[in-house]
Coordinates of C-alpha atoms in Angstrom, one line a residue:
Chain M
M3 CA 0.0 0.0 0.0
K4 CA 1.2 3.5 -0.8
T5 CA -1.1 5.7 1.2
L6 CA -3.2 5.5 4.3
N7 CA -6.3 6.0 2.2
E8 CA -5.8 2.5 0.7
L9 CA -6.4 1.1 4.2
V10 CA -10.1 2.1 3.7
S11 CA -10.6 0.1 0.6
K12 CA -8.7 -2.8 2.2
I13 CA -11.0 -2.9 5.2
K14 CA -14.0 -2.7 3.0
E15 CA -12.9 -5.7 1.0
K16 CA -12.4 -7.7 4.2
N17 CA -15.4 -6.4 6.0
V18 CA -18.3 -7.5 3.8
D19 CA -20.0 -10.0 6.1
V20 CA -18.7 -9.1 9.5
E21 CA -20.0 -6.3 11.6
K22 CA -17.1 -4.5 13.3
R23 CA -17.7 -2.5 16.5
V24 CA -15.7 0.2 18.2
I25 CA -16.1 1.2 21.9
L26 CA -15.4 4.9 22.4
A27 CA -14.4 5.5 26.0
G28 CA -15.1 9.1 26.9
A29 CA -17.5 10.1 24.1
E30 CA -17.7 13.6 25.6
D31 CA -14.9 14.2 23.2
L32 CA -16.6 15.7 20.1
E33 CA -13.5 15.5 17.9
A34 CA -13.0 11.8 18.6
L35 CA -16.7 11.2 17.9
K36 CA -16.5 13.2 14.7
A37 CA -13.7 10.9 13.3
L38 CA -15.6 7.8 14.5
K39 CA -18.8 9.1 12.8
H40 CA -16.8 9.3 9.5
V41 CA -15.7 5.7 9.8
Y42 CA -19.3 4.7 10.7
Q43 CA -20.7 6.5 7.7
S44 CA -18.1 4.9 5.4
G45 CA -19.8 1.7 6.4
I46 CA -16.8 0.3 8.1
C47 CA -18.1 -0.1 11.7
E48 CA -20.8 0.4 14.3
F49 CA -19.9 2.0 17.6
T50 CA -20.9 2.2 21.3
A51 CA -20.4 5.5 23.0
V52 CA -19.4 5.4 26.7
G53 CA -19.6 8.6 28.8
K54 CA -22.0 11.1 30.5
K55 CA -25.2 10.3 28.7
D56 CA -26.6 13.8 28.3
I57 CA -23.3 15.2 27.0
V58 CA -22.8 12.2 24.6
E59 CA -26.4 12.6 23.3
D60 CA -25.7 16.3 22.8
N61 CA -22.5 15.5 20.9
L62 CA -24.3 13.1 18.6
R63 CA -26.9 15.7 17.8
K64 CA -24.2 18.2 17.1
L65 CA -22.9 15.8 14.5
E66 CA -26.4 15.3 13.1
L67 CA -26.7 11.8 14.4
S68 CA -29.8 10.5 16.2
P69 CA -28.9 9.4 19.7
E70 CA -31.6 6.7 19.5
D71 CA -29.7 5.0 16.6
F72 CA -26.7 4.3 18.9
E73 CA -25.8 2.3 21.9
I74 CA -24.9 4.8 24.6
V75 CA -23.6 3.6 28.0
D76 CA -23.8 6.1 30.8
A77 CA -20.7 6.5 33.0
S78 CA -20.5 8.7 36.1
D79 CA -16.7 9.5 36.0
E80 CA -13.5 8.6 34.2
I81 CA -12.8 5.4 36.3
D82 CA -16.3 4.2 35.7
C83 CA -16.1 5.0 32.0
A84 CA -12.8 3.1 31.7
E85 CA -14.1 0.0 33.4
K86 CA -17.4 0.0 31.5
S87 CA -15.7 0.4 28.2
V88 CA -13.2 -2.4 28.8
R89 CA -15.9 -4.7 30.1
L90 CA -17.9 -3.9 27.0
V91 CA -15.1 -4.9 24.7
N92 CA -15.1 -8.3 26.4
S93 CA -18.9 -8.8 26.6
S94 CA -19.8 -7.4 23.1
G95 CA -16.9 -8.9 21.2
A96 CA -16.0 -5.4 20.0
N97 CA -13.0 -5.0 17.7
L98 CA -11.4 -1.8 18.9
L99 CA -11.2 0.4 22.0
M100 CA -10.8 4.1 21.4
K101 CA -9.8 6.7 23.9
G102 CA -12.0 9.9 23.9
L103 CA -12.1 12.4 26.8
I104 CA -10.4 10.3 29.4
K105 CA -6.8 10.2 30.8
T106 CA -4.7 7.7 28.9
S107 CA -3.4 6.3 32.2
T108 CA -6.9 5.7 33.5
L109 CA -7.9 3.8 30.4
L110 CA -4.7 1.7 30.3
K111 CA -5.1 0.8 34.0
A112 CA -8.5 -0.6 33.1
V113 CA -7.1 -2.4 30.0
L114 CA -4.5 -4.0 32.3
N115 CA -6.9 -5.0 35.0
E116 CA -6.2 -8.7 35.9
E117 CA -9.7 -9.7 36.5
W118 CA -11.8 -8.0 33.7
G119 CA -9.1 -6.3 31.6
L120 CA -7.8 -7.0 28.1
R121 CA -4.5 -8.6 28.9
T122 CA -3.1 -11.3 26.6
G123 CA 0.3 -11.7 28.3
K124 CA 1.9 -9.8 25.4
L125 CA 3.6 -6.4 25.7
L126 CA 1.5 -3.5 24.7
S127 CA 3.4 -1.4 22.2
H128 CA 2.6 1.6 20.0
I129 CA 2.7 1.2 16.3
A130 CA 2.5 4.2 13.9
V131 CA 2.0 3.9 10.2
L132 CA 3.6 6.8 8.3
D133 CA 2.3 8.2 5.0
S134 CA 4.9 10.6 3.6
P135 CA 4.3 12.4 0.4
V136 CA 7.8 11.6 -0.9
I137 CA 7.9 7.9 -0.1
D138 CA 6.0 5.4 -2.3
R139 CA 5.1 3.0 0.5
L140 CA 3.7 3.0 4.0
I141 CA 6.2 2.7 6.7
L142 CA 5.5 1.3 10.2
L143 CA 7.3 2.8 13.2
S144 CA 7.6 1.5 16.7
D145 CA 7.7 2.5 19.5
G146 CA 7.1 6.2 19.6
G147 CA 4.2 6.3 22.0
M148 CA 4.2 3.6 24.7
I149 CA 7.5 2.1 25.9
I150 CA 9.8 4.9 27.1
K151 CA 13.2 3.1 26.8
P152 CA 12.7 -0.5 25.7
T153 CA 15.0 -3.3 26.9
L154 CA 16.3 -5.8 24.4
E155 CA 13.6 -8.2 25.4
Q156 CA 11.0 -5.5 25.0
K157 CA 12.4 -4.7 21.6
I158 CA 11.8 -8.3 20.5
S159 CA 8.1 -8.0 21.5
I160 CA 7.9 -4.6 19.8
I161 CA 9.1 -6.2 16.6
E162 CA 6.7 -9.1 16.9
N163 CA 3.7 -6.8 17.5
A164 CA 4.7 -4.6 14.5
V165 CA 5.2 -7.6 12.3
Q166 CA 1.7 -8.8 13.1
V167 CA 0.2 -5.4 12.2
A168 CA 2.3 -5.2 9.0
K169 CA 0.8 -8.6 7.9
K170 CA -2.7 -7.3 8.6
I171 CA -2.2 -4.5 6.2
G172 CA -0.8 -6.7 3.5
I173 CA 3.0 -6.8 4.1
N174 CA 3.6 -10.5 4.3
E175 CA 7.3 -10.8 5.2
P176 CA 8.1 -7.3 6.5
K177 CA 11.6 -5.9 6.3
V178 CA 12.5 -4.6 9.8
A179 CA 15.2 -2.0 10.3
C180 CA 16.5 -1.3 13.8
I181 CA 17.7 2.3 13.3
A182 CA 20.2 4.5 15.1
A183 CA 22.2 7.6 14.3
V184 CA 24.9 5.5 12.6
E185 CA 24.8 2.2 10.7
V186 CA 28.0 0.7 12.3
V187 CA 28.2 -1.0 15.7
N188 CA 29.6 1.6 18.1
S189 CA 30.3 0.5 21.6
S190 CA 29.5 4.0 22.9
M191 CA 26.0 3.7 21.5
P192 CA 24.1 0.7 23.1
E193 CA 21.3 1.3 20.6
T194 CA 23.6 0.0 17.8
I195 CA 24.5 -3.0 19.9
D196 CA 20.9 -3.9 20.5
A197 CA 20.3 -3.5 16.7
A198 CA 23.1 -5.9 15.9
I199 CA 21.8 -8.5 18.4
L200 CA 18.2 -8.3 17.1
S201 CA 19.5 -8.8 13.5
K202 CA 21.5 -11.8 14.5
M203 CA 18.6 -13.3 16.6
N204 CA 16.5 -13.0 13.4
Q205 CA 19.1 -14.9 11.4
R206 CA 19.1 -17.6 14.0
G207 CA 15.3 -18.0 13.8
Q208 CA 14.7 -16.4 17.2
I209 CA 12.6 -13.7 15.7
K210 CA 10.3 -15.0 13.0
G211 CA 8.1 -14.0 10.1
C212 CA 10.3 -11.0 9.1
I213 CA 13.8 -10.0 8.1
V214 CA 15.5 -7.9 10.7
E215 CA 18.6 -5.7 9.8
G216 CA 20.5 -3.3 12.0
P217 CA 22.1 -1.1 12.9
L218 CA 20.9 1.1 10.0
G219 CA 20.7 4.8 9.7
F220 CA 17.3 6.3 9.0
D221 CA 18.4 7.3 5.5
N222 CA 19.9 4.0 4.5
A223 CA 16.9 2.1 6.0
I224 CA 14.3 3.8 3.9
D225 CA 16.1 5.1 0.8
V226 CA 17.7 2.7 -1.7
N227 CA 20.2 5.3 -3.0
A228 CA 21.4 6.2 0.5
A229 CA 21.9 2.5 1.2
K230 CA 23.8 2.1 -2.1
I231 CA 26.1 5.1 -1.4
K232 CA 27.0 3.6 2.0
K233 CA 27.5 0.2 0.3
I234 CA 25.0 -1.5 2.6
S235 CA 23.6 -4.6 0.9
G236 CA 20.9 -7.1 1.9
E237 CA 17.1 -7.1 1.5
V238 CA 16.3 -4.6 4.2
A239 CA 18.6 -1.6 3.5
G240 CA 16.7 1.1 1.6
R241 CA 13.5 -1.0 1.6
A242 CA 12.5 -1.2 5.3
D243 CA 8.8 -1.6 6.0
I244 CA 9.2 -1.3 9.7
L245 CA 11.5 1.0 11.6
I246 CA 12.3 0.1 15.2
V247 CA 13.6 3.1 17.1
P248 CA 15.7 3.2 20.3
D249 CA 13.3 5.1 22.5
I250 CA 10.0 7.0 22.7
H251 CA 11.5 10.4 22.0
S252 CA 13.2 9.5 18.8
G253 CA 10.1 7.6 17.6
N254 CA 7.8 10.3 18.6
F255 CA 9.8 13.0 16.8
L256 CA 10.0 10.9 13.6
G257 CA 6.3 10.2 13.6
K258 CA 5.3 13.8 14.1
S259 CA 7.8 15.0 11.5
V260 CA 5.7 13.2 8.8
V261 CA 2.8 15.5 9.7
Y262 CA 4.5 18.7 10.7
M263 CA 7.6 18.8 8.4
A264 CA 6.4 16.7 5.4
G265 CA 2.7 17.5 5.4
G266 CA 1.8 13.8 5.3
N267 CA -0.4 11.6 7.5
I268 CA 0.1 9.2 10.4
A269 CA -2.1 6.6 12.0
G270 CA -1.3 5.0 15.3
I271 CA -2.6 2.2 17.6
V272 CA -1.5 0.4 20.8
F273 CA -1.2 -3.3 20.0
G274 CA -0.9 -6.4 22.2
A275 CA -4.1 -6.3 24.1
K276 CA -7.2 -8.4 23.2
V277 CA -8.1 -5.7 20.7
P278 CA -6.1 -2.8 19.3
I279 CA -6.5 0.5 21.2
V280 CA -6.6 3.9 19.5
I281 CA -5.1 6.6 21.6
V282 CA -5.2 9.9 19.7
S283 CA -4.1 13.2 21.0
R284 CA -6.2 16.4 20.9
A285 CA -3.6 17.9 18.6
D286 CA -4.0 15.1 16.1
S287 CA -5.9 16.0 12.9
F288 CA -9.2 14.7 11.9
E289 CA -7.5 12.6 9.1
N290 CA -5.0 11.1 11.6
K291 CA -7.9 10.1 14.0
F292 CA -9.9 8.6 11.1
Y293 CA -6.9 6.6 9.7
S294 CA -6.0 5.4 13.2
I295 CA -9.5 3.9 13.7
V296 CA -9.3 2.2 10.3
L297 CA -5.8 0.9 11.1
G298 CA -7.0 -0.4 14.4
L299 CA -10.0 -2.3 12.8
L300 CA -7.7 -3.8 10.2
A301 CA -5.1 -4.9 12.8
N302 CA -7.8 -6.7 14.8
Chain S
M28 CA 14.8 33.5 6.6
K29 CA 12.4 31.0 5.0
T30 CA 14.7 28.8 2.9
L31 CA 18.3 27.7 2.9
N32 CA 18.7 29.5 -0.4
E33 CA 18.4 32.8 1.3
L34 CA 21.6 32.0 3.2
V35 CA 23.4 32.6 -0.1
S36 CA 22.1 36.1 -0.6
K37 CA 22.8 36.9 3.1
I38 CA 26.4 35.9 2.8
K39 CA 26.8 37.8 -0.4
E40 CA 25.6 41.0 1.3
K41 CA 28.0 40.5 4.2
N42 CA 30.9 39.3 2.0
V43 CA 31.5 42.3 -0.2
D44 CA 34.9 43.3 1.0
V45 CA 36.2 40.3 2.8
E46 CA 37.7 37.3 1.1
K47 CA 36.6 34.1 2.7
R48 CA 38.6 30.9 2.5
V49 CA 37.7 27.2 3.0
I50 CA 40.2 24.5 3.7
L51 CA 39.1 21.2 2.3
A52 CA 40.8 18.3 4.1
G53 CA 40.9 15.3 1.8
A54 CA 40.2 16.9 -1.6
E55 CA 40.4 13.4 -3.2
D56 CA 36.6 13.5 -2.5
L57 CA 35.2 14.6 -5.9
E58 CA 31.7 15.2 -4.6
A59 CA 32.9 17.5 -1.7
L60 CA 35.0 19.4 -4.2
K61 CA 32.1 19.7 -6.6
A62 CA 29.9 21.4 -3.9
L63 CA 32.9 23.6 -2.9
K64 CA 33.4 24.6 -6.6
H65 CA 29.8 25.8 -6.7
V66 CA 30.3 28.0 -3.6
Y67 CA 33.5 29.3 -5.2
Q68 CA 31.8 30.0 -8.5
S69 CA 29.0 31.8 -6.7
G70 CA 31.7 34.3 -5.6
I71 CA 31.4 33.4 -2.0
C72 CA 34.8 32.0 -1.1
E73 CA 38.3 30.9 -2.2
F74 CA 39.6 27.5 -1.1
T75 CA 42.7 25.5 -0.4
A76 CA 42.6 21.8 -1.3
V77 CA 44.6 19.4 0.9
G78 CA 45.3 15.8 -0.2
K79 CA 47.3 13.6 -2.6
K80 CA 48.4 16.3 -5.1
D81 CA 48.0 14.2 -8.3
I82 CA 44.5 13.0 -7.4
V83 CA 43.4 16.5 -6.3
E84 CA 44.7 18.0 -9.6
D85 CA 42.9 15.3 -11.5
N86 CA 39.7 16.0 -9.6
L87 CA 40.0 19.8 -10.3
R88 CA 40.4 19.0 -14.0
K89 CA 37.4 16.7 -13.9
L90 CA 35.4 19.7 -12.6
E91 CA 36.8 21.9 -15.4
L92 CA 38.9 23.9 -13.0
S93 CA 42.6 24.6 -13.7
P94 CA 44.8 23.2 -10.9
E95 CA 47.2 26.2 -11.3
D96 CA 44.4 28.6 -10.2
F97 CA 44.2 27.0 -6.7
E98 CA 46.3 26.4 -3.7
I99 CA 46.9 22.7 -3.4
V100 CA 48.7 21.3 -0.4
D101 CA 50.1 17.8 -0.8
A102 CA 49.5 15.3 2.0
S103 CA 50.9 11.8 2.2
D104 CA 48.1 10.2 4.2
E105 CA 45.0 11.0 6.3
I106 CA 46.9 11.9 9.5
D107 CA 49.2 14.2 7.5
C108 CA 46.2 15.7 5.7
A109 CA 44.4 16.4 9.0
E110 CA 47.4 18.1 10.6
K111 CA 48.2 20.2 7.5
S112 CA 44.6 21.2 7.1
V113 CA 44.2 22.3 10.7
R114 CA 47.5 24.1 10.7
L115 CA 46.5 25.9 7.5
V116 CA 43.3 27.2 9.2
N117 CA 45.5 28.8 11.8
S118 CA 48.2 30.1 9.5
S119 CA 46.0 31.3 6.7
G120 CA 43.2 32.8 8.8
A121 CA 40.7 30.5 6.9
N122 CA 37.0 30.7 7.8
L123 CA 35.9 27.2 7.5
L124 CA 37.3 23.6 7.6
M125 CA 35.6 21.0 5.5
K126 CA 35.9 17.3 5.6
G127 CA 36.5 15.5 2.3
L128 CA 37.9 12.0 1.9
I129 CA 39.2 11.6 5.5
K130 CA 37.8 9.8 8.6
T131 CA 35.8 12.2 10.8
S132 CA 37.6 10.9 13.9
T133 CA 41.1 11.6 12.3
L134 CA 40.1 15.1 11.4
L135 CA 38.5 15.8 14.8
K136 CA 41.6 14.5 16.6
A137 CA 43.6 17.1 14.7
V138 CA 41.1 19.8 15.5
L139 CA 41.4 19.0 19.2
N140 CA 45.2 18.8 19.2
E141 CA 46.3 20.9 22.2
E142 CA 49.4 22.4 20.6
W143 CA 48.3 23.3 17.0
G144 CA 44.6 22.5 17.0
L145 CA 41.5 24.7 16.9
R146 CA 40.3 24.4 20.5
T147 CA 38.6 27.4 22.1
G148 CA 37.7 25.8 25.4
K149 CA 34.1 25.5 24.2
L150 CA 32.2 22.3 23.5
L151 CA 32.1 21.2 19.9
S152 CA 28.4 20.6 18.9
H153 CA 26.6 19.8 15.7
I154 CA 24.0 22.2 14.5
A155 CA 21.6 21.5 11.6
V156 CA 19.4 24.0 9.8
L157 CA 16.2 22.4 8.5
D158 CA 14.4 23.7 5.5
S159 CA 11.0 21.9 5.3
P160 CA 8.6 22.6 2.4
V161 CA 5.7 23.0 4.8
I162 CA 7.3 25.3 7.4
D163 CA 7.7 29.0 6.6
R164 CA 10.9 29.5 8.5
L165 CA 14.3 27.8 9.0
I166 CA 14.6 25.7 12.1
L167 CA 17.9 24.9 13.9
L168 CA 18.4 21.5 15.5
S169 CA 21.0 20.4 17.9
D170 CA 22.6 18.0 18.6
G171 CA 22.0 15.3 16.0
G172 CA 25.5 14.7 14.9
M173 CA 28.2 15.1 17.6
I174 CA 27.3 14.5 21.3
I175 CA 25.8 11.1 21.8
K176 CA 23.9 11.7 25.0
P177 CA 24.6 15.2 26.4
T178 CA 24.6 15.9 30.1
L179 CA 22.7 18.9 31.5
E180 CA 26.0 20.9 31.4
Q181 CA 26.6 19.9 27.8
K182 CA 23.0 20.9 26.8
I183 CA 23.7 24.4 28.1
S184 CA 26.8 24.6 25.8
I185 CA 24.7 23.1 23.0
I186 CA 22.1 25.8 23.4
E187 CA 24.8 28.5 23.6
N188 CA 26.4 27.3 20.4
A189 CA 23.1 27.1 18.5
V190 CA 22.1 30.6 19.7
Q191 CA 25.4 32.0 18.3
V192 CA 24.7 30.3 14.9
A193 CA 21.1 31.5 14.9
K194 CA 22.2 35.1 15.4
K195 CA 24.7 34.8 12.5
I196 CA 21.8 33.9 10.2
G197 CA 19.7 36.7 11.4
I198 CA 17.6 35.4 14.3
N199 CA 18.4 37.9 17.0
E200 CA 16.7 36.5 20.1
P201 CA 16.1 32.9 19.1
K202 CA 13.3 30.9 20.7
V203 CA 14.7 27.6 22.0
A204 CA 12.5 24.6 22.6
C205 CA 13.9 21.6 24.6
I206 CA 11.8 18.9 23.1
A207 CA 10.7 15.4 24.3
A208 CA 8.0 12.9 23.6
V209 CA 5.7 14.8 25.9
E210 CA 5.3 18.4 27.0
V211 CA 4.8 17.6 30.7
V212 CA 7.5 16.9 33.3
N213 CA 7.5 13.2 33.8
S214 CA 9.8 11.7 36.4
S215 CA 10.3 8.5 34.2
M216 CA 11.7 10.7 31.4
P217 CA 14.9 12.4 32.5
E218 CA 14.8 14.3 29.2
T219 CA 11.7 16.2 30.4
I220 CA 13.4 17.1 33.7
D221 CA 16.5 18.5 31.9
A222 CA 14.2 20.5 29.7
A223 CA 12.4 22.0 32.7
I224 CA 15.7 22.8 34.3
L225 CA 17.1 24.5 31.2
S226 CA 14.0 26.6 30.9
K227 CA 14.2 27.8 34.5
M228 CA 18.0 28.5 34.2
N229 CA 17.1 30.7 31.2
Q230 CA 14.5 32.5 33.3
R231 CA 17.1 33.1 36.0
G232 CA 19.5 34.6 33.5
Q233 CA 21.9 31.6 33.6
I234 CA 21.4 31.0 29.8
K235 CA 21.4 34.3 28.0
G236 CA 20.5 35.8 24.6
C237 CA 17.5 33.6 23.9
I238 CA 14.2 32.3 25.3
V239 CA 14.3 28.7 26.4
E240 CA 11.1 26.7 26.9
G241 CA 10.6 23.0 27.8
P242 CA 9.6 20.4 27.9
L243 CA 7.7 20.8 24.7
G244 CA 6.6 18.2 22.2
F245 CA 7.9 18.4 18.6
D246 CA 4.5 19.4 17.4
N247 CA 3.7 22.1 19.9
A248 CA 7.3 23.5 19.6
I249 CA 7.0 24.2 15.9
D250 CA 3.3 24.5 15.2
V251 CA 1.2 27.3 16.6
N252 CA -2.1 25.3 16.3
A253 CA -0.7 22.3 18.0
A254 CA 0.5 24.6 20.9
K255 CA -2.9 26.2 21.1
I256 CA -4.8 22.9 21.2
K257 CA -2.6 21.8 24.1
K258 CA -3.1 25.2 25.7
I259 CA 0.6 25.9 26.0
S260 CA 1.3 29.6 26.1
G261 CA 4.5 31.7 26.0
E262 CA 6.6 33.0 23.3
V263 CA 8.4 29.8 22.3
A264 CA 5.5 27.3 21.9
G265 CA 4.6 26.9 18.3
R266 CA 7.3 29.4 17.2
A267 CA 10.6 27.7 18.1
D268 CA 13.7 28.7 16.1
I269 CA 15.9 26.1 17.7
L270 CA 15.1 22.6 18.8
I271 CA 17.3 21.0 21.4
V272 CA 16.9 17.2 21.3
P273 CA 17.6 14.6 24.0
D274 CA 20.3 12.6 22.2
I275 CA 22.1 12.0 18.9
H276 CA 19.6 9.4 17.6
S277 CA 16.5 11.5 18.0
G278 CA 18.2 14.5 16.5
N279 CA 19.7 12.5 13.6
F280 CA 16.3 11.0 12.7
L281 CA 14.6 14.3 12.8
G282 CA 17.2 16.0 10.6
K283 CA 17.2 13.2 8.0
S284 CA 13.4 13.1 8.0
V285 CA 13.4 16.6 6.4
V286 CA 15.3 15.2 3.5
Y287 CA 13.9 11.7 3.2
M288 CA 10.3 12.2 4.3
A289 CA 9.6 15.8 3.5
G290 CA 11.7 16.3 0.4
G291 CA 13.3 19.3 2.0
N292 CA 16.9 20.4 2.6
I293 CA 19.3 20.4 5.5
A294 CA 22.6 22.1 6.2
G295 CA 24.9 21.1 9.0
I296 CA 28.1 22.3 10.8
V297 CA 30.1 21.5 13.8
F298 CA 30.5 24.6 15.9
G299 CA 32.6 25.6 18.9
A300 CA 36.2 25.4 17.4
K301 CA 38.1 28.4 16.1
V302 CA 36.2 28.0 12.8
P303 CA 33.1 26.1 11.9
I304 CA 33.6 22.6 10.5
V305 CA 31.6 21.0 7.7
I306 CA 31.3 17.3 8.0
V307 CA 29.1 16.0 5.3
S308 CA 28.4 12.3 4.6
R309 CA 28.7 10.6 1.3
A310 CA 24.9 10.1 1.3
D311 CA 24.3 13.9 1.6
S312 CA 23.0 15.5 -1.6
F313 CA 24.9 18.1 -3.6
E314 CA 22.5 20.8 -2.3
N315 CA 23.0 19.8 1.3
K316 CA 26.8 19.9 0.9
F317 CA 26.5 23.3 -0.8
Y318 CA 24.2 24.8 1.9
S319 CA 26.4 23.4 4.7
I320 CA 29.4 25.3 3.3
V321 CA 27.4 28.5 3.0
L322 CA 26.1 28.0 6.6
G323 CA 29.6 27.4 7.9
L324 CA 30.9 30.6 6.3
L325 CA 28.0 32.6 7.6
A326 CA 28.5 31.2 11.1
N327 CA 32.1 32.1 11.2

């Protein structure tokens, strides 16, 4: 796929017979509801809105939707809202949990509840899909939103989660680049050492379903010419589908740069729980919220 | 200034009476010489080429320049080349040192030589200037190329160096954003704590000549709307001229993203020695090399 827009046709192909459902936790958030309305009206999903009932109904009316057409679950406060939303995912077999007007930490605490939460035993990681106007393919990026400074073990899980999402969007044997400021192993940069280890673990069959290469620079991971000039061969260099970054800061900047320096788009989900979770920020555009919901439904 | 191209007219205004000179260490590098030729033919500088004389002369001829028109200093190997280039900066009063076909570490070792090097007692830091097609101003970024993981003290020097360069390109009281994945102080992210401290030190007059704000996210540092949505006020939010990043990886990705995801341009110099140093990579484009030389001459 070349653009995030193609995610929409992909999900429509897959979606013919199955009704998909999104649970929106904190539907007092008009902007989140607006993006969700657009996915709903594209015929991709139904949704349940959890939040203070009168405000939610008011929001639906503002968006020219009839409250009586939707399932609305009243919640007295954020903690109640988080618990009800998470329990609803389990009881209704919903496909996606979306954060609205609720603290991320409150929602994730409910997701991780041992009794009625959405744990699977896997690491929860954030996966972004970048749609740059000058790159002719979608590029996945992880983790720029969840794990602050992953250990080597966590990086393995981060790769495994990203590979699963890549497959869901049609990349069957994704090329994974563990990127750093330089493409050589440098003992003063532990990030390059982790990258080398992950690459070797992949060669030995310890990380499966993908080809892992590293350390690579950002340029020689995604650009064939940059890889050629640096004389880096192999299947991944210049052709990476997935970028694994050293920490949340570097990943976060890179993801946001697609929007704020390149004028492109980004979609993002948290993956590893029973269903994908969409955690968008107030500053995210309508498009980015919309594509994040579509990505989350595809990744389910 | 809105684009890197304006650096060229700026230096031409300033440059009327003074002859500027670049020392190219390792002039066996045809691509470096080609960028330098373009600066030379724009009437901005003279240059001295250091390297194996026969190869250098051959390179000049390939570029349709007459070897007899240029000062060429023969060097037997990389170490000789580095020492001769650095000594030449001192003896000839040159304005810029440029790395050609020579290891960066070899050149920097010569720069830092205590007897005949280019030390000033200041930290050497890397400063990039980003020219994104969707941002209406140039943005400085540091340090994505020199200091791997700066301490708080080093970050102060990094800011001071970047502020000096900003002033040279016409930004008189630069707005400095110390960026991180989030714009709130988070005790699990030391990067946000450093950012808060640097901002307060600036308020107390311990960092002068600029306005420092942090922690800020990348989006709310450079985009006024993103800052507004997050309700971050102050002079810097959304209007940053200088981005200070937590480490070399995050800065490196962000700099390269301007080129490889936004189709924009970047210029970069190492600052803090007696003269600026241009250290470009083989993978850098002709434009990026050209603009780096112009930036270095302006920053002198």
